[in-house]
Coordinates of C-alpha atoms in Angstrom, one line a residue:
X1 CA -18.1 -25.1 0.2
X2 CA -14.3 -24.9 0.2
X3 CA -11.4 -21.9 -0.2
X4 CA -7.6 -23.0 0.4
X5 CA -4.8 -20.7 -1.0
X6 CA -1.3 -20.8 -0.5
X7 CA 0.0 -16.6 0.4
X8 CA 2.8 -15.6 -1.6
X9 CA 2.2 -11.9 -1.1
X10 CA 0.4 -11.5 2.6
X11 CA 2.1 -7.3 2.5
X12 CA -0.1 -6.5 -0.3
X13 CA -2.8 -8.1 1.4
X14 CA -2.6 -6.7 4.4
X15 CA -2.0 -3.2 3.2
X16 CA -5.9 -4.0 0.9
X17 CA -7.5 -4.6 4.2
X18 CA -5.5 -2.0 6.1
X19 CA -7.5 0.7 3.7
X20 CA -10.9 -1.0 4.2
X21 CA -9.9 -1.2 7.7
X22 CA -9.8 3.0 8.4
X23 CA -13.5 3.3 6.4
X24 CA -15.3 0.4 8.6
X25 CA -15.0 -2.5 11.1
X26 CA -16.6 -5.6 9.0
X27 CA -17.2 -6.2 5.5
X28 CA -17.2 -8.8 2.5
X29 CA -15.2 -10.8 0.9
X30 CA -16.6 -12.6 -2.3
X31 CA -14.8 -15.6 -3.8
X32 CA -14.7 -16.6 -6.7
X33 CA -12.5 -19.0 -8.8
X34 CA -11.0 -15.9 -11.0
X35 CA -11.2 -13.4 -8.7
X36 CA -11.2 -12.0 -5.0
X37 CA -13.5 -9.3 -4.2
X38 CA -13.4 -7.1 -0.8
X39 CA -16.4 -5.1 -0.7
X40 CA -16.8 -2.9 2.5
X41 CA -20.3 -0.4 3.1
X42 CA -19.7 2.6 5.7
X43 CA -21.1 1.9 9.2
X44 CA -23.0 5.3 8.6
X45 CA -26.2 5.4 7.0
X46 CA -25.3 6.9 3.2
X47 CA -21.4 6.8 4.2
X48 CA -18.8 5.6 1.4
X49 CA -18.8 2.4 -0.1
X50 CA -15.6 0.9 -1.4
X51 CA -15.5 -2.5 -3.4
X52 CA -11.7 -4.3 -4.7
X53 CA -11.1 -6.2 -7.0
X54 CA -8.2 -8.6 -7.0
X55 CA -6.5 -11.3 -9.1
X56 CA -5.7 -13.9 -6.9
X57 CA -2.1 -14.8 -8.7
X58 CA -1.0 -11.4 -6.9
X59 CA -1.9 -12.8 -3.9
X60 CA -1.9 -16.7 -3.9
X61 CA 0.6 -19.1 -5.5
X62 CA -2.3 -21.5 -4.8
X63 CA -6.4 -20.8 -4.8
X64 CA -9.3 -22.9 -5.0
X65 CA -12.4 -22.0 -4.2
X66 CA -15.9 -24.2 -5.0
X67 CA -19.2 -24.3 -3.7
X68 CA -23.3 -25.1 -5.0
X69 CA -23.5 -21.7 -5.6
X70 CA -21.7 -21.0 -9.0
X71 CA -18.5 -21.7 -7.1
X72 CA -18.6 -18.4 -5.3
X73 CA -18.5 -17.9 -1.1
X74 CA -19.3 -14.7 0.2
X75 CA -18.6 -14.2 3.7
X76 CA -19.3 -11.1 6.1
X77 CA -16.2 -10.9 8.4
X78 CA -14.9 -8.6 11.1
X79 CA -11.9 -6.8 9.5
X80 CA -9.6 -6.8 12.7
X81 CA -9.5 -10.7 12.5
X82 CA -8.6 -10.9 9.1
X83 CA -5.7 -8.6 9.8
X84 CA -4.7 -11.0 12.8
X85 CA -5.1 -14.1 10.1
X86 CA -2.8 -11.9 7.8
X87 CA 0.0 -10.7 10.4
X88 CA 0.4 -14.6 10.8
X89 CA 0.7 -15.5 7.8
X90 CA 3.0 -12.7 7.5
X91 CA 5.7 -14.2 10.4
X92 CA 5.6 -17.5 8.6
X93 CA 7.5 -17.8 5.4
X94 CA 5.0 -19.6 3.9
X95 CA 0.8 -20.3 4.9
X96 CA -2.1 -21.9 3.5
X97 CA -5.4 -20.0 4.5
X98 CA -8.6 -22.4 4.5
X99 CA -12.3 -22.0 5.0
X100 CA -13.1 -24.0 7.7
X101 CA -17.0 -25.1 9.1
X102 CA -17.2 -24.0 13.1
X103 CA -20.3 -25.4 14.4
X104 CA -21.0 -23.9 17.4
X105 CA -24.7 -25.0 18.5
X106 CA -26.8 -27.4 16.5
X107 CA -28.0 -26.5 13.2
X108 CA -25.9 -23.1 13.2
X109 CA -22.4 -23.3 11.4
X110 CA -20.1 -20.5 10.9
X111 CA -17.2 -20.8 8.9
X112 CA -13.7 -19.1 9.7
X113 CA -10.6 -18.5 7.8
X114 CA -7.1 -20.6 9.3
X115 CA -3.9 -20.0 8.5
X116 CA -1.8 -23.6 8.6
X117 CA 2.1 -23.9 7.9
X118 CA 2.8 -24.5 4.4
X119 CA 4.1 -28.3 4.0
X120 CA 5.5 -27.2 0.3

């Protein structure tokens, strides 16, 4: 499984998550090689759903993302630390955001999302 993208347009992004971010605390993000989906579900029990679509050109001057599974990675994340991912990549002029394996105990990895310095 692997997602590296180069942010060209992190204040786009960051307003996107901003909106899912006054509806609910986590949700998901599903990659795919054409597009980037953001799909958030109320914490409430029958509360609003709310699912975006974007191209990742508007986004990404860079994006690759494959995996076993039809090259598309969907991972549940807490919305806060996506906005703390963004408001760095943000500061920087330019950042690469990859999907990195975080094996915390045996047998159970998690993967986060890194923001590196771009060495364009």
């Amino acid at each position: 499984m692997q997602f590296q993208a180069q942010v060209i347009n992190s204040s786009l992004f960051v307003r996107i998550v901003q909106c899912i971010e006054r509806q609910s605390k986590t949700a998901v993000l599903m990659l795919t090689p054409t597009w980037l989906h953001i799909i958030m579900v109320s914490d409430t029990e029958g509360g609003l759903q709310m699912w975006s679509d974007v191209d990742p050109q508007a986004l990404f001057a860079s994006y690759r993302v494959e995996s076993l599974h039809n090259n598309k990675i969907h991972l549940e994340f807490h919305i806060d630390n996506l906005q703390r991912v963004l408001r760095s990549a943000h500061s920087s002029q330019s950042a690469v955001l990859k999907l990195t394996k975080v094996c915390r105990a045996p047998d159970t990895p998690h993967y986060c999302v890194k923001t590196f310095p771009c060495k364009c």
